[in-house]
CSV table of C-alpha atoms in Angstrom, one decimal:
chain,number,residue,atom,x,y,z
A,1,MET,CA,0.0,0.0,0.0
A,2,ILE,CA,3.0,2.3,0.4
A,3,GLY,CA,4.0,4.3,-2.7
A,4,ARG,CA,2.2,3.6,-5.9
A,5,GLN,CA,-0.9,2.1,-4.3
A,6,ALA,CA,-1.3,5.0,-1.8
A,7,ARG,CA,-3.4,7.3,-4.1
A,8,ARG,CA,-5.8,4.4,-5.0
A,9,PHE,CA,-6.1,3.5,-1.3
A,10,CYS,CA,-6.9,7.1,-0.4
A,11,ALA,CA,-9.6,7.2,-3.0
A,12,ILE,CA,-11.2,4.0,-1.6
A,13,LEU,CA,-11.1,5.6,1.9
A,14,SER,CA,-12.6,8.9,0.9
A,15,VAL,CA,-16.1,8.1,2.0
A,16,VAL,CA,-15.4,7.6,5.7
A,17,VAL,CA,-11.8,8.8,6.4
A,18,THR,CA,-11.2,12.4,7.0
A,19,LEU,CA,-7.4,12.4,7.3
A,20,CYS,CA,-5.6,10.8,4.3
A,21,CYS,CA,-2.1,11.1,2.9
A,22,VAL,CA,-0.1,14.1,4.2
A,23,LEU,CA,-1.8,16.2,6.9
A,24,PRO,CA,0.3,18.5,9.1
A,25,GLY,CA,-0.3,18.4,12.8
A,26,CYS,CA,-2.1,15.0,13.0
A,27,ALA,CA,-1.4,12.2,15.4
A,28,ILE,CA,1.4,10.4,17.2
A,29,SER,CA,1.0,7.0,18.7
A,30,ASP,CA,2.3,4.5,21.3
A,31,PHE,CA,1.9,1.4,19.2
A,32,MET,CA,4.1,0.8,16.2
A,33,PHE,CA,4.8,-2.2,14.0
A,34,MET,CA,7.9,-1.9,12.0
A,35,ASP,CA,7.9,-4.7,9.4
A,36,PRO,CA,11.2,-6.6,9.9
A,37,LYS,CA,11.2,-7.7,6.3
A,38,LEU,CA,9.8,-4.7,4.3
A,39,GLY,CA,10.9,-1.9,6.6
A,40,THR,CA,7.4,-0.3,6.5
A,41,SER,CA,5.7,0.9,9.7
A,42,ILE,CA,2.2,1.2,11.0
A,43,THR,CA,1.1,3.1,14.1
A,44,ILE,CA,-2.2,3.2,16.0
A,45,CYS,CA,-3.8,5.9,18.1
A,46,ILE,CA,-6.8,4.6,20.0
A,47,CYS,CA,-8.4,5.6,23.3
A,48,ALA,CA,-9.9,3.4,26.0
A,49,LYS,CA,-13.5,2.6,25.3
A,50,CYS,CA,-13.0,3.2,21.6
A,51,GLY,CA,-12.7,-0.4,20.6
A,52,SER,CA,-9.1,-0.8,21.8
A,53,THR,CA,-9.6,-4.4,22.9
A,54,SER,CA,-11.0,-5.5,19.5
A,55,PHE,CA,-8.3,-3.5,17.7
A,56,MET,CA,-5.4,-5.0,19.7
A,57,ARG,CA,-6.8,-8.5,19.3
A,58,ALA,CA,-7.0,-8.0,15.6
A,59,MET,CA,-3.5,-6.7,15.4
A,60,TYR,CA,-2.1,-9.6,17.4
A,61,LYS,CA,-3.9,-12.1,15.2
A,62,SER,CA,-2.5,-10.5,12.0
A,63,LEU,CA,1.0,-10.4,13.3
A,64,THR,CA,1.2,-13.9,14.9
A,65,GLY,CA,-1.6,-16.0,13.3
A,66,LYS,CA,-2.8,-16.8,16.8
A,67,SER,CA,-5.7,-15.6,19.0
A,68,TYR,CA,-4.6,-13.7,22.1
A,69,ASP,CA,-5.1,-15.7,25.2
A,70,GLY,CA,-4.7,-14.3,28.7
A,71,PRO,CA,-4.4,-10.9,30.4
A,72,GLY,CA,-2.1,-8.0,29.3
A,73,LEU,CA,-3.5,-7.6,25.8
A,74,HIS,CA,-2.9,-3.8,25.9
A,75,SER,CA,0.7,-4.3,27.2
A,76,PHE,CA,1.8,-4.9,23.6
A,77,MET,CA,5.5,-4.9,24.5
A,78,GLN,CA,4.9,-8.1,26.3
A,79,TRP,CA,3.7,-9.8,23.1
A,80,HIS,CA,7.4,-10.3,22.2
A,81,VAL,CA,6.5,-10.0,18.5
A,82,PRO,CA,9.3,-8.9,16.2
A,83,GLY,CA,8.8,-5.4,15.0
A,84,VAL,CA,6.3,-4.3,17.7
A,85,GLN,CA,7.6,-1.3,19.6
A,86,THR,CA,6.6,2.1,21.0
A,87,SER,CA,6.7,5.3,18.9
A,88,GLN,CA,6.5,9.0,19.4
A,89,ALA,CA,5.9,9.7,15.7
A,90,PRO,CA,3.5,8.4,13.1
A,91,GLY,CA,4.6,5.5,10.9
A,92,ASP,CA,4.2,5.2,7.1
A,93,VAL,CA,0.5,4.4,7.8
A,94,HIS,CA,-1.1,5.9,10.9
A,95,ILE,CA,-4.5,4.7,12.1
A,96,HIS,CA,-6.5,7.0,14.4
A,97,VAL,CA,-9.5,5.3,15.9
A,98,VAL,CA,-12.3,7.6,17.2
A,99,ARG,CA,-15.8,7.0,18.7
A,100,ASP,CA,-18.9,9.1,19.2
A,101,PRO,CA,-18.1,10.7,22.6
A,102,TYR,CA,-21.7,10.4,23.8
A,103,GLU,CA,-21.7,6.7,23.2
A,104,ARG,CA,-18.2,6.3,24.6
A,105,TYR,CA,-19.2,8.0,27.9
A,106,LEU,CA,-22.3,5.8,28.2
A,107,SER,CA,-20.2,2.7,27.6
A,108,ALA,CA,-17.8,3.7,30.3
A,109,PHE,CA,-20.7,4.3,32.7
A,110,HIS,CA,-22.1,0.8,32.1
A,111,SER,CA,-18.7,-1.0,32.4
A,112,LYS,CA,-17.1,1.1,35.1
A,113,ILE,CA,-19.5,3.2,37.1
A,114,LYS,CA,-23.2,2.3,37.4
A,115,CYS,CA,-25.1,1.4,40.5
A,116,CYS,CA,-27.8,-1.2,40.4
A,117,PRO,CA,-31.2,0.5,39.9
A,118,GLY,CA,-32.6,1.9,43.1
A,119,THR,CA,-29.5,0.9,45.2
A,120,SER,CA,-26.0,2.2,46.1
A,121,SER,CA,-24.4,-1.1,45.1
A,122,PRO,CA,-22.0,-1.5,42.1
A,123,CYS,CA,-23.7,-3.1,39.1
A,124,PHE,CA,-21.0,-2.6,36.5
A,125,GLN,CA,-19.1,-5.2,34.7
A,126,ASP,CA,-15.5,-4.5,35.6
A,127,LEU,CA,-15.8,-4.7,39.4
A,128,ASN,CA,-12.1,-4.6,40.0
A,129,ASP,CA,-12.0,-1.0,38.7
A,130,ASN,CA,-12.4,1.8,41.2
A,131,PHE,CA,-12.8,5.0,39.3
A,132,VAL,CA,-15.8,6.5,41.1
A,133,PRO,CA,-14.0,8.1,44.0
A,134,GLY,CA,-11.6,9.9,41.6
A,135,ILE,CA,-14.5,11.3,39.6
A,136,LEU,CA,-16.4,12.4,42.7
A,137,LYS,CA,-13.2,14.1,44.0
A,138,LEU,CA,-12.6,16.0,40.8
A,139,ALA,CA,-16.3,17.0,40.8
A,140,GLY,CA,-15.9,18.6,44.2
A,141,ASN,CA,-17.1,15.8,46.5
A,142,ARG,CA,-13.9,15.2,48.4
A,143,THR,CA,-15.5,13.1,51.2
A,144,ALA,CA,-17.4,10.7,49.0
A,145,SER,CA,-16.9,7.0,49.6
A,146,ALA,CA,-19.3,5.8,47.0
A,147,GLN,CA,-18.3,2.9,44.8
A,148,CYS,CA,-20.8,3.5,42.1
A,149,MET,CA,-22.9,6.3,40.6
A,150,HIS,CA,-26.3,6.8,39.0
A,151,LEU,CA,-26.4,8.2,35.4
A,152,ASN,CA,-27.6,11.7,36.3
A,153,ASP,CA,-24.8,12.1,38.9
A,154,TYR,CA,-22.2,10.6,36.6
A,155,ALA,CA,-23.1,12.9,33.7
A,156,ARG,CA,-23.3,16.0,35.8
A,157,SER,CA,-20.0,15.2,37.4
A,158,LEU,CA,-18.3,14.8,34.0
A,159,ALA,CA,-19.8,18.1,32.8
A,160,PHE,CA,-18.5,19.9,35.9
A,161,ILE,CA,-15.1,18.4,35.6
A,162,TYR,CA,-14.7,19.4,31.9
A,163,ALA,CA,-16.3,22.8,32.3
A,164,ASN,CA,-13.8,23.6,35.1
A,165,GLY,CA,-10.7,22.5,33.1
A,166,LEU,CA,-10.0,19.4,35.2
A,167,SER,CA,-10.4,16.8,32.5
A,168,LYS,CA,-6.7,16.2,32.1
A,169,SER,CA,-6.7,14.7,35.6
A,170,ILE,CA,-9.4,12.1,34.9
A,171,ASN,CA,-8.7,8.4,34.2
A,172,GLY,CA,-8.1,7.6,30.5
A,173,HIS,CA,-11.5,5.8,30.2
A,174,PHE,CA,-13.2,9.2,30.6
A,175,LEU,CA,-10.5,11.5,29.1
A,176,PRO,CA,-11.8,13.5,26.1
A,177,GLN,CA,-10.4,12.0,22.9
A,178,HIS,CA,-8.9,15.3,21.7
A,179,LEU,CA,-6.8,15.5,24.9
A,180,LEU,CA,-5.1,12.1,24.3
A,181,PRO,CA,-1.3,12.4,23.9
A,182,CYS,CA,-1.7,10.8,20.4
A,183,ALA,CA,-4.5,13.0,19.2
A,184,PHE,CA,-2.4,15.8,17.7
A,185,ALA,CA,1.3,16.4,17.0
A,186,ARG,CA,1.5,19.9,15.7
A,187,ASP,CA,5.3,20.2,16.1
A,188,LEU,CA,6.2,17.1,14.1
A,189,PRO,CA,8.0,17.7,10.8
A,190,PRO,CA,5.9,16.8,7.7
A,191,ARG,CA,6.5,13.4,6.3
A,192,LYS,CA,4.8,11.2,3.7
A,193,THR,CA,2.4,9.4,6.1
A,194,ILE,CA,-0.9,8.0,5.1
A,195,TYR,CA,-3.4,8.9,7.8
A,196,ILE,CA,-6.5,6.9,8.3
A,197,ARG,CA,-9.2,8.0,10.7
A,198,GLY,CA,-12.6,6.5,11.5
A,199,THR,CA,-14.6,4.5,14.0
A,200,THR,CA,-13.9,0.8,14.6
A,201,SER,CA,-16.9,-0.2,12.5
A,202,GLN,CA,-15.9,2.0,9.7
A,203,LEU,CA,-12.3,0.8,9.7
A,204,ALA,CA,-13.3,-2.8,10.0
A,205,ASN,CA,-14.4,-2.7,6.3
A,206,ILE,CA,-11.3,-0.9,5.2
A,207,LEU,CA,-8.2,-2.2,7.0
A,208,PRO,CA,-8.4,-5.7,5.3
A,209,LEU,CA,-7.4,-3.8,2.1
A,210,LEU,CA,-4.1,-2.7,3.7
A,211,SER,CA,-1.1,-4.1,2.0
A,212,GLY,CA,2.7,-3.4,2.1
A,213,PHE,CA,3.1,-5.3,5.4
A,214,THR,CA,4.0,-8.8,6.3
A,215,PHE,CA,0.9,-10.1,8.2
A,216,PRO,CA,1.5,-13.8,8.8
A,217,GLY,CA,-2.0,-14.2,10.3
A,218,GLY,CA,-3.7,-12.6,7.4
A,219,PRO,CA,-5.2,-9.2,6.8
A,220,LEU,CA,-6.1,-6.9,9.7
A,221,ARG,CA,-9.7,-7.8,10.4
A,222,VAL,CA,-11.3,-6.0,13.4
A,223,GLN,CA,-14.3,-7.6,15.0
A,224,HIS,CA,-16.3,-6.7,18.0
A,225,PHE,CA,-14.8,-9.1,20.6
A,226,HIS,CA,-15.9,-7.1,23.6
A,227,ARG,CA,-19.3,-5.6,24.1
A,228,THR,CA,-20.4,-3.9,27.3
A,229,PRO,CA,-23.9,-5.0,28.5
A,230,ARG,CA,-26.2,-2.1,29.0
A,231,ASN,CA,-29.7,-3.1,30.1
A,232,ASN,CA,-31.0,0.2,28.6
A,233,SER,CA,-34.5,-0.4,29.8
A,234,GLU,CA,-33.4,-0.1,33.4
A,235,TYR,CA,-31.2,3.0,32.8
A,236,GLU,CA,-33.2,5.7,31.2
A,237,ILE,CA,-31.3,8.6,29.7
A,238,THR,CA,-33.0,11.6,31.3
A,239,PRO,CA,-32.9,15.1,29.8
A,240,ILE,CA,-30.4,16.1,32.5
A,241,ALA,CA,-28.1,13.2,31.6
A,242,HIS,CA,-28.5,13.8,27.9
A,243,GLU,CA,-27.7,17.5,28.0
A,244,SER,CA,-24.7,17.0,30.4
A,245,LEU,CA,-23.2,14.3,28.1
A,246,CYS,CA,-23.7,16.5,25.1
A,247,SER,CA,-22.0,19.4,26.7
A,248,VAL,CA,-19.0,17.2,27.3
A,249,ALA,CA,-19.1,15.6,23.8
A,250,ARG,CA,-19.3,18.9,21.9
A,251,ALA,CA,-15.7,20.0,22.4
A,252,GLU,CA,-14.4,16.6,21.2
A,253,ILE,CA,-16.6,16.5,18.1
A,254,GLU,CA,-15.5,20.0,17.1
A,255,ALA,CA,-11.8,19.6,17.9
A,256,LEU,CA,-11.5,16.3,16.0
A,257,ARG,CA,-13.9,17.4,13.2
A,258,MET,CA,-15.9,14.2,13.7
A,259,ASP,CA,-18.6,15.2,11.2
A,260,PHE,CA,-18.3,11.7,9.7
A,261,VAL,CA,-19.4,10.1,13.0
A,262,ASP,CA,-23.1,9.8,13.8
A,263,ASN,CA,-23.7,11.3,17.2
A,264,ALA,CA,-26.6,11.3,19.6
A,265,CYS,CA,-26.3,15.0,20.1
A,266,HIS,CA,-26.8,15.9,16.4
A,267,LEU,CA,-23.8,18.2,16.5
């Protein structure tokens, strides 16, 4: 895909990808695969709750031909795969994965935050996580000992934190996407990088076309391996929660120019 095929690939991507070929001030990344045989490189910028589990599983499968089994999937340096490394600059191909912020914050609520309806008992999936006290503290409730939150309280807390410029202190699962370290790199010198940006579902149809890399396990095929249960009928999105989440999402959508992403706030 590097070189002669780049123009054709960009044409294929034009429907859903907003950053293609050379764009100054785009993204940097942690994850890089430098192909040991071909010398080409691919980097990935992806946030927590943006499909990172599905994406890393797909990358591991493409690079090894095996399904990932066990903990530590996101600690990719422990994969011990030749060519996998960290990077502070985009590769020959740079993939920036985004998600509708509104949906992302709701997903984080259901997997990390929610109380069981009508109770003060945790009812979220990842019970080993303990993010609620930190959110309450940033929101001004410094004596709170709660281990879960209801949706209105969660949404209003996020809105308060972001409106008061405290969002850089929040855990990465709730950090606005445009504040991620890999979201922008305005001081990087220009280079011939192909930038690909989209949601996980958009990229799932495109990345199998990616060539110019040695993928022993086959093309990069992203599937939804991990879905957060929601029980939406028991967790009604009230007008208060909706407006609070939209106030948080607005800055992300504008900063990252996510007009190609359907969003519940209709921004």
